[in-house]
């Protein structure tokens, strides 16, 4: 299935809607979804993991009343959300206090229950794409039960496409080469600062006709500002000095051509033939509109050639144009 329109290859990542690192109000989350819709974004991604189901509920509220045939919706399996006896703060980065908890479950019953629960929270009748989420320590279960269950549902027409979403390339490459999947969600591994996907998973996707949704394209913050702050994060940890220095050198070249580092970072993954599109996490309508403006920015061809000449970008990295 086609995940993105040819003229708008950007979609909304749903983790921030659930208060990733800091709280987000219900109304603000719904306004964020509406802003994405107003910008013409028609791909929306979420997961039970995000805020223990809260992101799915808020995304569903934001999409309520919108024609179901006009957007692509993805969620994930691998974690079951269940109720405990007492409320507690989430311990995995989301600013929520709830009775809900999560547990790993890649069994057939777990996959089916996860999808059923996601449909209820989203208040929709189907998911277009289902990813096996973060099976880093669960390879055997994913291959033995999770993927076969999703393949069966896809073959029955219950879901449109299946794949896996991870922060690493090695296991994704194995899935691409060994499992009949349609798409992967590649998090933080094909960016201006970390193009390692070029070494294994992206060539595998081209060879096996597997689409890629690139996410984490700003590496959790280091590439998200025209100039990286001294306390900027890289992959959710403090950025090492060497990467801060490299980000500033990238910004120097971008500025010399009248564009910003985030605009170039957003454009970069879209040039690879395996990448169908990108999803960016936004917590406010303002962030949506800012990212949409970046997507409309024209990046001069000289930016890419200068980055390569300065050894700031790999020579084998495809670039726009």
PDB file of C-alpha atoms in Angstrom:
ATOM      1  CA  UNK A   1       0.000   0.000   0.000  1.00  0.00           C
ATOM      2  CA  UNK A   2       1.065   3.595  -0.568  1.00  0.00           C
ATOM      3  CA  UNK A   3       1.809   5.289   2.739  1.00  0.00           C
ATOM      4  CA  UNK A   4       2.322   8.898   1.631  1.00  0.00           C
ATOM      5  CA  UNK A   5       1.054  11.140  -1.121  1.00  0.00           C
ATOM      6  CA  UNK A   6       3.682  12.112  -3.680  1.00  0.00           C
ATOM      7  CA  UNK A   7       3.263  15.806  -2.867  1.00  0.00           C
ATOM      8  CA  UNK A   8       3.313  15.504   0.941  1.00  0.00           C
ATOM      9  CA  UNK A   9       5.693  12.927   2.360  1.00  0.00           C
ATOM     10  CA  UNK A  10       5.486  14.025   5.968  1.00  0.00           C
ATOM     11  CA  UNK A  11       3.281  12.662   8.739  1.00  0.00           C
ATOM     12  CA  UNK A  12       2.640  13.066  12.456  1.00  0.00           C
ATOM     13  CA  UNK A  13       4.477  10.981  15.049  1.00  0.00           C
ATOM     14  CA  UNK A  14       2.251  10.476  18.044  1.00  0.00           C
ATOM     15  CA  UNK A  15       4.575  10.021  21.041  1.00  0.00           C
ATOM     16  CA  UNK A  16       4.621  13.709  22.094  1.00  0.00           C
ATOM     17  CA  UNK A  17       0.813  13.775  22.153  1.00  0.00           C
ATOM     18  CA  UNK A  18       1.011  11.651  25.305  1.00  0.00           C
ATOM     19  CA  UNK A  19       3.321  14.026  27.171  1.00  0.00           C
ATOM     20  CA  UNK A  20       6.735  12.662  26.280  1.00  0.00           C
ATOM     21  CA  UNK A  21       9.022  14.183  28.967  1.00  0.00           C
ATOM     22  CA  UNK A  22       6.542  16.935  29.862  1.00  0.00           C
ATOM     23  CA  UNK A  23       2.750  17.170  30.132  1.00  0.00           C
ATOM     24  CA  UNK A  24       0.450  17.943  27.213  1.00  0.00           C
ATOM     25  CA  UNK A  25      -3.191  18.856  27.744  1.00  0.00           C
ATOM     26  CA  UNK A  26      -5.974  16.980  25.955  1.00  0.00           C
ATOM     27  CA  UNK A  27      -7.095  20.052  24.021  1.00  0.00           C
ATOM     28  CA  UNK A  28      -3.537  20.863  22.965  1.00  0.00           C
ATOM     29  CA  UNK A  29      -3.030  17.326  21.653  1.00  0.00           C
ATOM     30  CA  UNK A  30      -6.245  17.470  19.621  1.00  0.00           C
ATOM     31  CA  UNK A  31      -5.236  20.867  18.237  1.00  0.00           C
ATOM     32  CA  UNK A  32      -1.899  19.384  17.189  1.00  0.00           C
ATOM     33  CA  UNK A  33      -3.645  16.649  15.200  1.00  0.00           C
ATOM     34  CA  UNK A  34      -5.920  19.235  13.601  1.00  0.00           C
ATOM     35  CA  UNK A  35      -2.924  21.367  12.628  1.00  0.00           C
ATOM     36  CA  UNK A  36      -1.329  18.343  10.959  1.00  0.00           C
ATOM     37  CA  UNK A  37      -4.536  17.746   9.041  1.00  0.00           C
ATOM     38  CA  UNK A  38      -4.718  21.395   8.019  1.00  0.00           C
ATOM     39  CA  UNK A  39      -1.152  21.165   6.686  1.00  0.00           C
ATOM     40  CA  UNK A  40      -2.193  18.279   4.474  1.00  0.00           C
ATOM     41  CA  UNK A  41      -0.463  15.556   6.471  1.00  0.00           C
ATOM     42  CA  UNK A  42      -2.287  12.277   5.969  1.00  0.00           C
ATOM     43  CA  UNK A  43      -0.039   9.774   7.730  1.00  0.00           C
ATOM     44  CA  UNK A  44      -0.463   9.368  11.485  1.00  0.00           C
ATOM     45  CA  UNK A  45       1.552   7.022  13.687  1.00  0.00           C
ATOM     46  CA  UNK A  46       1.020   5.998  17.282  1.00  0.00           C
ATOM     47  CA  UNK A  47       1.559   3.071  19.675  1.00  0.00           C
ATOM     48  CA  UNK A  48       0.123   1.623  22.894  1.00  0.00           C
ATOM     49  CA  UNK A  49       3.500   2.320  24.528  1.00  0.00           C
ATOM     50  CA  UNK A  50       3.109   6.079  24.115  1.00  0.00           C
ATOM     51  CA  UNK A  51       1.637   7.305  27.374  1.00  0.00           C
ATOM     52  CA  UNK A  52       0.185   3.876  28.140  1.00  0.00           C
ATOM     53  CA  UNK A  53      -2.531   4.253  25.523  1.00  0.00           C
ATOM     54  CA  UNK A  54      -3.029   7.989  25.976  1.00  0.00           C
ATOM     55  CA  UNK A  55      -1.492   8.890  22.602  1.00  0.00           C
ATOM     56  CA  UNK A  56      -3.895   6.552  20.815  1.00  0.00           C
ATOM     57  CA  UNK A  57      -6.876   8.056  22.621  1.00  0.00           C
ATOM     58  CA  UNK A  58      -5.816  11.603  21.828  1.00  0.00           C
ATOM     59  CA  UNK A  59      -4.991  10.829  18.202  1.00  0.00           C
ATOM     60  CA  UNK A  60      -8.385   9.183  17.843  1.00  0.00           C
ATOM     61  CA  UNK A  61     -10.058  12.266  19.280  1.00  0.00           C
ATOM     62  CA  UNK A  62      -8.152  14.478  16.853  1.00  0.00           C
ATOM     63  CA  UNK A  63      -9.102  12.350  13.865  1.00  0.00           C
ATOM     64  CA  UNK A  64     -12.748  11.928  14.874  1.00  0.00           C
ATOM     65  CA  UNK A  65     -15.079  12.896  12.060  1.00  0.00           C
ATOM     66  CA  UNK A  66     -12.386  12.915   9.405  1.00  0.00           C
ATOM     67  CA  UNK A  67     -12.941  10.636   6.388  1.00  0.00           C
ATOM     68  CA  UNK A  68     -11.304   7.332   7.233  1.00  0.00           C
ATOM     69  CA  UNK A  69     -10.438   6.693   3.609  1.00  0.00           C
ATOM     70  CA  UNK A  70      -8.355   9.876   3.415  1.00  0.00           C
ATOM     71  CA  UNK A  71      -5.563   9.057   5.850  1.00  0.00           C
ATOM     72  CA  UNK A  72      -3.134   6.256   6.713  1.00  0.00           C
ATOM     73  CA  UNK A  73      -3.022   5.157  10.352  1.00  0.00           C
ATOM     74  CA  UNK A  74      -0.326   3.009  11.935  1.00  0.00           C
ATOM     75  CA  UNK A  75       0.064   1.592  15.411  1.00  0.00           C
ATOM     76  CA  UNK A  76       2.170  -1.104  16.999  1.00  0.00           C
ATOM     77  CA  UNK A  77       2.151  -4.395  18.879  1.00  0.00           C
ATOM     78  CA  UNK A  78       4.496  -5.919  21.419  1.00  0.00           C
ATOM     79  CA  UNK A  79       3.308  -4.206  24.602  1.00  0.00           C
ATOM     80  CA  UNK A  80      -0.014  -4.900  26.297  1.00  0.00           C
ATOM     81  CA  UNK A  81      -1.588  -2.161  28.427  1.00  0.00           C
ATOM     82  CA  UNK A  82      -3.317  -3.407  31.561  1.00  0.00           C
ATOM     83  CA  UNK A  83      -4.833  -1.949  34.733  1.00  0.00           C
ATOM     84  CA  UNK A  84      -3.118  -2.061  38.134  1.00  0.00           C
ATOM     85  CA  UNK A  85      -4.731  -1.315  41.487  1.00  0.00           C
ATOM     86  CA  UNK A  86      -3.189   2.080  42.201  1.00  0.00           C
ATOM     87  CA  UNK A  87      -2.100   5.083  40.112  1.00  0.00           C
ATOM     88  CA  UNK A  88       1.604   5.691  39.618  1.00  0.00           C
ATOM     89  CA  UNK A  89       3.808   7.921  37.453  1.00  0.00           C
ATOM     90  CA  UNK A  90       4.944   6.312  34.225  1.00  0.00           C
ATOM     91  CA  UNK A  91       8.560   5.171  34.417  1.00  0.00           C
ATOM     92  CA  UNK A  92       9.328   5.262  30.681  1.00  0.00           C
ATOM     93  CA  UNK A  93       9.416   8.953  29.914  1.00  0.00           C
ATOM     94  CA  UNK A  94       5.766   9.978  29.646  1.00  0.00           C
ATOM     95  CA  UNK A  95       4.377  12.615  32.000  1.00  0.00           C
ATOM     96  CA  UNK A  96       1.297  10.676  33.082  1.00  0.00           C
ATOM     97  CA  UNK A  97       0.049   9.312  36.380  1.00  0.00           C
ATOM     98  CA  UNK A  98      -2.255   6.367  35.820  1.00  0.00           C
ATOM     99  CA  UNK A  99      -3.313   2.914  36.907  1.00  0.00           C
ATOM    100  CA  UNK A 100      -2.231   1.632  33.529  1.00  0.00           C
ATOM    101  CA  UNK A 101       0.907  -0.450  33.149  1.00  0.00           C
ATOM    102  CA  UNK A 102       2.633  -2.121  30.192  1.00  0.00           C
ATOM    103  CA  UNK A 103       4.076  -5.578  29.684  1.00  0.00           C
ATOM    104  CA  UNK A 104       5.837  -7.238  26.775  1.00  0.00           C
ATOM    105  CA  UNK A 105       3.737  -9.697  24.793  1.00  0.00           C
ATOM    106  CA  UNK A 106       4.563 -10.960  21.285  1.00  0.00           C
ATOM    107  CA  UNK A 107       2.278 -14.009  21.399  1.00  0.00           C
ATOM    108  CA  UNK A 108      -0.578 -14.505  18.959  1.00  0.00           C
ATOM    109  CA  UNK A 109      -3.125 -13.720  21.679  1.00  0.00           C
ATOM    110  CA  UNK A 110      -1.095 -10.685  22.726  1.00  0.00           C
ATOM    111  CA  UNK A 111      -0.933  -9.338  19.165  1.00  0.00           C
ATOM    112  CA  UNK A 112      -4.673  -9.810  18.663  1.00  0.00           C
ATOM    113  CA  UNK A 113      -5.496  -8.187  22.002  1.00  0.00           C
ATOM    114  CA  UNK A 114      -3.138  -5.294  21.333  1.00  0.00           C
ATOM    115  CA  UNK A 115      -4.790  -4.554  17.992  1.00  0.00           C
ATOM    116  CA  UNK A 116      -8.267  -4.850  19.498  1.00  0.00           C
ATOM    117  CA  UNK A 117      -7.325  -2.463  22.306  1.00  0.00           C
ATOM    118  CA  UNK A 118      -5.749   0.000  19.863  1.00  0.00           C
ATOM    119  CA  UNK A 119      -8.877   0.050  17.713  1.00  0.00           C
ATOM    120  CA  UNK A 120     -10.965   0.785  20.797  1.00  0.00           C
ATOM    121  CA  UNK A 121      -8.707   3.573  22.024  1.00  0.00           C
ATOM    122  CA  UNK A 122      -8.456   5.133  18.565  1.00  0.00           C
ATOM    123  CA  UNK A 123     -12.182   4.593  17.928  1.00  0.00           C
ATOM    124  CA  UNK A 124     -11.590   3.345  14.384  1.00  0.00           C
ATOM    125  CA  UNK A 125     -12.528   0.158  12.580  1.00  0.00           C
ATOM    126  CA  UNK A 126      -9.125  -0.691  11.137  1.00  0.00           C
ATOM    127  CA  UNK A 127      -5.392  -0.046  11.202  1.00  0.00           C
ATOM    128  CA  UNK A 128      -3.663   0.458   7.882  1.00  0.00           C
ATOM    129  CA  UNK A 129      -0.194  -0.475   9.157  1.00  0.00           C
ATOM    130  CA  UNK A 130       0.880  -2.489  12.200  1.00  0.00           C
ATOM    131  CA  UNK A 131       4.503  -2.521  13.355  1.00  0.00           C
ATOM    132  CA  UNK A 132       6.136  -4.989  15.733  1.00  0.00           C
ATOM    133  CA  UNK A 133       7.509  -2.482  18.225  1.00  0.00           C
ATOM    134  CA  UNK A 134      11.035  -2.655  19.697  1.00  0.00           C
ATOM    135  CA  UNK A 135      11.526  -6.441  19.659  1.00  0.00           C
ATOM    136  CA  UNK A 136      15.268  -6.000  20.437  1.00  0.00           C
ATOM    137  CA  UNK A 137      15.217  -8.634  23.188  1.00  0.00           C
ATOM    138  CA  UNK A 138      12.394 -10.667  21.671  1.00  0.00           C
ATOM    139  CA  UNK A 139      13.614 -11.717  18.238  1.00  0.00           C
ATOM    140  CA  UNK A 140      12.537 -15.347  18.567  1.00  0.00           C
ATOM    141  CA  UNK A 141       9.026 -14.486  19.737  1.00  0.00           C
ATOM    142  CA  UNK A 142       8.611 -11.863  17.037  1.00  0.00           C
ATOM    143  CA  UNK A 143       9.538 -14.306  14.292  1.00  0.00           C
ATOM    144  CA  UNK A 144       7.678 -17.265  15.776  1.00  0.00           C
ATOM    145  CA  UNK A 145       4.360 -15.630  16.671  1.00  0.00           C
ATOM    146  CA  UNK A 146       4.037 -11.863  16.181  1.00  0.00           C
ATOM    147  CA  UNK A 147       4.906 -11.663  12.489  1.00  0.00           C
ATOM    148  CA  UNK A 148       2.969 -14.802  11.490  1.00  0.00           C
ATOM    149  CA  UNK A 149      -0.113 -13.390  13.211  1.00  0.00           C
ATOM    150  CA  UNK A 150       0.237 -10.072  11.394  1.00  0.00           C
ATOM    151  CA  UNK A 151       0.835 -11.832   8.065  1.00  0.00           C
ATOM    152  CA  UNK A 152      -2.367 -13.802   8.590  1.00  0.00           C
ATOM    153  CA  UNK A 153      -4.319 -10.617   9.328  1.00  0.00           C
ATOM    154  CA  UNK A 154      -2.828  -8.912   6.289  1.00  0.00           C
ATOM    155  CA  UNK A 155      -3.693 -11.871   4.068  1.00  0.00           C
ATOM    156  CA  UNK A 156      -7.258 -11.721   5.378  1.00  0.00           C
ATOM    157  CA  UNK A 157      -7.453  -8.019   4.530  1.00  0.00           C
ATOM    158  CA  UNK A 158      -7.875  -7.005   8.162  1.00  0.00           C
ATOM    159  CA  UNK A 159      -4.774  -4.774   8.019  1.00  0.00           C
ATOM    160  CA  UNK A 160      -3.063  -3.310   4.997  1.00  0.00           C
ATOM    161  CA  UNK A 161       0.652  -3.578   5.704  1.00  0.00           C
ATOM    162  CA  UNK A 162       2.966  -4.970   8.365  1.00  0.00           C
ATOM    163  CA  UNK A 163       6.486  -4.340   9.535  1.00  0.00           C
ATOM    164  CA  UNK A 164       8.665  -3.441  12.495  1.00  0.00           C
ATOM    165  CA  UNK A 165       9.760  -0.237  14.167  1.00  0.00           C
ATOM    166  CA  UNK A 166      13.125  -0.066  15.942  1.00  0.00           C
ATOM    167  CA  UNK A 167      16.076   2.133  16.899  1.00  0.00           C
ATOM    168  CA  UNK A 168      18.642  -0.241  15.408  1.00  0.00           C
ATOM    169  CA  UNK A 169      19.441  -1.460  11.908  1.00  0.00           C
ATOM    170  CA  UNK A 170      20.856  -4.957  12.386  1.00  0.00           C
ATOM    171  CA  UNK A 171      17.655  -6.692  13.476  1.00  0.00           C
ATOM    172  CA  UNK A 172      15.535  -4.672  11.072  1.00  0.00           C
ATOM    173  CA  UNK A 173      17.789  -5.904   8.278  1.00  0.00           C
ATOM    174  CA  UNK A 174      17.168  -9.498   9.351  1.00  0.00           C
ATOM    175  CA  UNK A 175      13.426  -8.906   9.315  1.00  0.00           C
ATOM    176  CA  UNK A 176      13.571  -7.299   5.874  1.00  0.00           C
ATOM    177  CA  UNK A 177      15.570 -10.202   4.456  1.00  0.00           C
ATOM    178  CA  UNK A 178      13.847 -13.078   6.253  1.00  0.00           C
ATOM    179  CA  UNK A 179      10.217 -12.072   6.890  1.00  0.00           C
ATOM    180  CA  UNK A 180       7.491 -11.111   4.418  1.00  0.00           C
ATOM    181  CA  UNK A 181       7.047  -7.525   5.623  1.00  0.00           C
ATOM    182  CA  UNK A 182       6.010  -4.404   3.736  1.00  0.00           C
ATOM    183  CA  UNK A 183       7.488  -1.519   5.680  1.00  0.00           C
ATOM    184  CA  UNK A 184       9.844  -0.607   8.499  1.00  0.00           C
ATOM    185  CA  UNK A 185       9.952   2.370  10.818  1.00  0.00           C
ATOM    186  CA  UNK A 186      13.618   3.362  11.129  1.00  0.00           C
ATOM    187  CA  UNK A 187      14.185   5.536  14.198  1.00  0.00           C
ATOM    188  CA  UNK A 188      17.222   7.797  14.324  1.00  0.00           C
ATOM    189  CA  UNK A 189      19.388   5.635  12.079  1.00  0.00           C
ATOM    190  CA  UNK A 190      19.143   7.628   8.870  1.00  0.00           C
ATOM    191  CA  UNK A 191      19.902  11.230   9.711  1.00  0.00           C
ATOM    192  CA  UNK A 192      22.535  13.841   8.923  1.00  0.00           C
ATOM    193  CA  UNK A 193      24.399  12.771  12.063  1.00  0.00           C
ATOM    194  CA  UNK A 194      23.744   9.030  11.917  1.00  0.00           C
ATOM    195  CA  UNK A 195      23.380   7.650   8.380  1.00  0.00           C
ATOM    196  CA  UNK A 196      24.286   4.086   9.411  1.00  0.00           C
ATOM    197  CA  UNK A 197      21.188   2.724   7.704  1.00  0.00           C
ATOM    198  CA  UNK A 198      23.140   3.040   4.460  1.00  0.00           C
ATOM    199  CA  UNK A 199      25.311   0.102   5.507  1.00  0.00           C
ATOM    200  CA  UNK A 200      22.661  -2.575   5.821  1.00  0.00           C
ATOM    201  CA  UNK A 201      18.944  -1.947   6.194  1.00  0.00           C
ATOM    202  CA  UNK A 202      18.361   0.599   3.434  1.00  0.00           C
ATOM    203  CA  UNK A 203      20.021  -1.503   0.696  1.00  0.00           C
ATOM    204  CA  UNK A 204      18.064  -4.489   1.993  1.00  0.00           C
ATOM    205  CA  UNK A 205      14.821  -2.518   1.726  1.00  0.00           C
ATOM    206  CA  UNK A 206      15.595  -1.552  -1.864  1.00  0.00           C
ATOM    207  CA  UNK A 207      16.414  -5.165  -2.742  1.00  0.00           C
ATOM    208  CA  UNK A 208      13.261  -6.513  -1.093  1.00  0.00           C
ATOM    209  CA  UNK A 209      10.819  -3.747  -2.064  1.00  0.00           C
ATOM    210  CA  UNK A 210      10.203  -2.738   1.553  1.00  0.00           C
ATOM    211  CA  UNK A 211       9.170   0.846   2.263  1.00  0.00           C
ATOM    212  CA  UNK A 212      10.808   2.909   5.000  1.00  0.00           C
ATOM    213  CA  UNK A 213       9.212   5.474   7.293  1.00  0.00           C
ATOM    214  CA  UNK A 214      12.103   7.497   8.687  1.00  0.00           C
ATOM    215  CA  UNK A 215      11.543   8.888  12.185  1.00  0.00           C
ATOM    216  CA  UNK A 216      13.777  10.482  14.788  1.00  0.00           C
ATOM    217  CA  UNK A 217      15.252  12.558  11.974  1.00  0.00           C
ATOM    218  CA  UNK A 218      16.377  15.265  14.410  1.00  0.00           C
ATOM    219  CA  UNK A 219      18.059  12.678  16.672  1.00  0.00           C
ATOM    220  CA  UNK A 220      15.866  13.773  19.606  1.00  0.00           C
ATOM    221  CA  UNK A 221      16.959  17.402  19.486  1.00  0.00           C
ATOM    222  CA  UNK A 222      20.493  17.949  18.235  1.00  0.00           C
ATOM    223  CA  UNK A 223      19.310  18.698  14.691  1.00  0.00           C
ATOM    224  CA  UNK A 224      16.069  20.424  15.612  1.00  0.00           C
ATOM    225  CA  UNK A 225      17.397  23.979  16.062  1.00  0.00           C
ATOM    226  CA  UNK A 226      19.349  26.252  13.691  1.00  0.00           C
ATOM    227  CA  UNK A 227      22.147  26.158  16.259  1.00  0.00           C
ATOM    228  CA  UNK A 228      22.376  23.263  18.727  1.00  0.00           C
ATOM    229  CA  UNK A 229      22.192  24.292  22.358  1.00  0.00           C
ATOM    230  CA  UNK A 230      25.058  23.321  24.645  1.00  0.00           C
ATOM    231  CA  UNK A 231      22.712  20.942  26.475  1.00  0.00           C
ATOM    232  CA  UNK A 232      21.176  19.449  23.317  1.00  0.00           C
ATOM    233  CA  UNK A 233      20.331  15.765  23.334  1.00  0.00           C
ATOM    234  CA  UNK A 234      21.313  13.086  20.856  1.00  0.00           C
ATOM    235  CA  UNK A 235      19.128   9.989  20.895  1.00  0.00           C
ATOM    236  CA  UNK A 236      17.652  11.063  24.262  1.00  0.00           C
ATOM    237  CA  UNK A 237      21.011  11.467  26.027  1.00  0.00           C
ATOM    238  CA  UNK A 238      23.292  14.499  26.380  1.00  0.00           C
ATOM    239  CA  UNK A 239      25.069  15.049  23.070  1.00  0.00           C
ATOM    240  CA  UNK A 240      28.806  14.294  23.200  1.00  0.00           C
ATOM    241  CA  UNK A 241      31.116  17.245  22.448  1.00  0.00           C
ATOM    242  CA  UNK A 242      32.233  15.741  19.127  1.00  0.00           C
ATOM    243  CA  UNK A 243      28.657  15.560  17.868  1.00  0.00           C
ATOM    244  CA  UNK A 244      27.923  19.089  19.082  1.00  0.00           C
ATOM    245  CA  UNK A 245      30.945  20.255  17.118  1.00  0.00           C
ATOM    246  CA  UNK A 246      29.806  18.386  14.011  1.00  0.00           C
ATOM    247  CA  UNK A 247      26.275  19.778  14.296  1.00  0.00           C
ATOM    248  CA  UNK A 248      27.694  23.292  14.426  1.00  0.00           C
ATOM    249  CA  UNK A 249      29.807  22.633  11.332  1.00  0.00           C
ATOM    250  CA  UNK A 250      26.688  21.353   9.562  1.00  0.00           C
ATOM    251  CA  UNK A 251      24.890  24.532  10.619  1.00  0.00           C
ATOM    252  CA  UNK A 252      27.748  26.680   9.283  1.00  0.00           C
ATOM    253  CA  UNK A 253      27.321  25.270   5.789  1.00  0.00           C
ATOM    254  CA  UNK A 254      23.535  25.450   5.928  1.00  0.00           C
ATOM    255  CA  UNK A 255      23.661  29.105   6.961  1.00  0.00           C
ATOM    256  CA  UNK A 256      26.163  29.926   4.240  1.00  0.00           C
ATOM    257  CA  UNK A 257      23.461  28.962   1.733  1.00  0.00           C
ATOM    258  CA  UNK A 258      20.598  30.731   3.503  1.00  0.00           C
ATOM    259  CA  UNK A 259      18.881  27.658   4.944  1.00  0.00           C
ATOM    260  CA  UNK A 260      18.694  26.196   8.435  1.00  0.00           C
ATOM    261  CA  UNK A 261      20.045  22.961   9.858  1.00  0.00           C
ATOM    262  CA  UNK A 262      16.546  21.590  10.672  1.00  0.00           C
ATOM    263  CA  UNK A 263      15.345  22.214   7.114  1.00  0.00           C
ATOM    264  CA  UNK A 264      18.290  20.281   5.698  1.00  0.00           C
ATOM    265  CA  UNK A 265      17.894  17.521   8.304  1.00  0.00           C
ATOM    266  CA  UNK A 266      14.252  17.104   7.368  1.00  0.00           C
ATOM    267  CA  UNK A 267      14.946  16.935   3.643  1.00  0.00           C
ATOM    268  CA  UNK A 268      17.898  14.551   3.856  1.00  0.00           C
ATOM    269  CA  UNK A 269      16.194  11.157   4.386  1.00  0.00           C
ATOM    270  CA  UNK A 270      13.572  11.801   1.716  1.00  0.00           C
ATOM    271  CA  UNK A 271      16.161  11.481  -1.055  1.00  0.00           C
ATOM    272  CA  UNK A 272      16.812   7.795  -0.423  1.00  0.00           C
ATOM    273  CA  UNK A 273      14.836   5.556  -2.811  1.00  0.00           C
ATOM    274  CA  UNK A 274      13.712   3.264   0.025  1.00  0.00           C
ATOM    275  CA  UNK A 275      12.233   6.073   2.125  1.00  0.00           C
ATOM    276  CA  UNK A 276       8.529   6.516   1.487  1.00  0.00           C
ATOM    277  CA  UNK A 277       8.249   9.427   3.897  1.00  0.00           C
ATOM    278  CA  UNK A 278       8.973  10.730   7.370  1.00  0.00           C
ATOM    279  CA  UNK A 279       6.980  11.153  10.558  1.00  0.00           C
ATOM    280  CA  UNK A 280       7.859  13.955  12.958  1.00  0.00           C
ATOM    281  CA  UNK A 281       6.778  14.057  16.556  1.00  0.00           C
ATOM    282  CA  UNK A 282       4.979  17.281  17.480  1.00  0.00           C
ATOM    283  CA  UNK A 283       3.447  18.310  20.792  1.00  0.00           C
ATOM    284  CA  UNK A 284       1.806  21.587  19.679  1.00  0.00           C
ATOM    285  CA  UNK A 285       0.152  23.055  16.627  1.00  0.00           C
ATOM    286  CA  UNK A 286       3.009  25.559  16.460  1.00  0.00           C
ATOM    287  CA  UNK A 287       5.513  22.713  16.085  1.00  0.00           C
ATOM    288  CA  UNK A 288       3.422  21.194  13.307  1.00  0.00           C
ATOM    289  CA  UNK A 289       3.341  24.427  11.340  1.00  0.00           C
ATOM    290  CA  UNK A 290       7.084  24.945  11.890  1.00  0.00           C
ATOM    291  CA  UNK A 291       7.907  21.486  10.572  1.00  0.00           C
ATOM    292  CA  UNK A 292       5.553  21.928   7.630  1.00  0.00           C
ATOM    293  CA  UNK A 293       7.386  25.149   6.770  1.00  0.00           C
ATOM    294  CA  UNK A 294      10.705  23.284   6.914  1.00  0.00           C
ATOM    295  CA  UNK A 295       9.300  20.697   4.522  1.00  0.00           C
ATOM    296  CA  UNK A 296       8.443  23.467   2.051  1.00  0.00           C
ATOM    297  CA  UNK A 297      11.925  24.969   2.203  1.00  0.00           C
ATOM    298  CA  UNK A 298      13.983  24.705  -0.963  1.00  0.00           C
ATOM    299  CA  UNK A 299      17.494  23.483  -0.153  1.00  0.00           C
ATOM    300  CA  UNK A 300      20.108  24.549  -2.747  1.00  0.00           C
ATOM    301  CA  UNK A 301      21.979  21.678  -4.380  1.00  0.00           C
ATOM    302  CA  UNK A 302      25.244  23.258  -3.288  1.00  0.00           C
ATOM    303  CA  UNK A 303      24.405  22.502   0.329  1.00  0.00           C
ATOM    304  CA  UNK A 304      24.696  18.789  -0.301  1.00  0.00           C
ATOM    305  CA  UNK A 305      27.882  19.029  -2.334  1.00  0.00           C
ATOM    306  CA  UNK A 306      29.491  21.273   0.280  1.00  0.00           C
ATOM    307  CA  UNK A 307      28.537  18.900   3.088  1.00  0.00           C
ATOM    308  CA  UNK A 308      30.181  16.052   1.219  1.00  0.00           C
ATOM    309  CA  UNK A 309      33.255  18.102   0.354  1.00  0.00           C
ATOM    310  CA  UNK A 310      33.666  18.923   4.052  1.00  0.00           C
ATOM    311  CA  UNK A 311      33.346  15.225   4.950  1.00  0.00           C
ATOM    312  CA  UNK A 312      30.235  16.013   6.961  1.00  0.00           C
ATOM    313  CA  UNK A 313      28.048  13.768   4.820  1.00  0.00           C
ATOM    314  CA  UNK A 314      28.860  10.388   3.359  1.00  0.00           C
ATOM    315  CA  UNK A 315      29.646  10.340  -0.337  1.00  0.00           C
ATOM    316  CA  UNK A 316      27.247   7.423  -0.890  1.00  0.00           C
ATOM    317  CA  UNK A 317      24.291   9.214   0.694  1.00  0.00           C
ATOM    318  CA  UNK A 318      21.618  10.018  -1.908  1.00  0.00           C
ATOM    319  CA  UNK A 319      20.702  13.701  -1.871  1.00  0.00           C
ATOM    320  CA  UNK A 320      17.729  15.617  -3.298  1.00  0.00           C
ATOM    321  CA  UNK A 321      17.982  16.439  -6.975  1.00  0.00           C
TER     322      UNK A 321
END
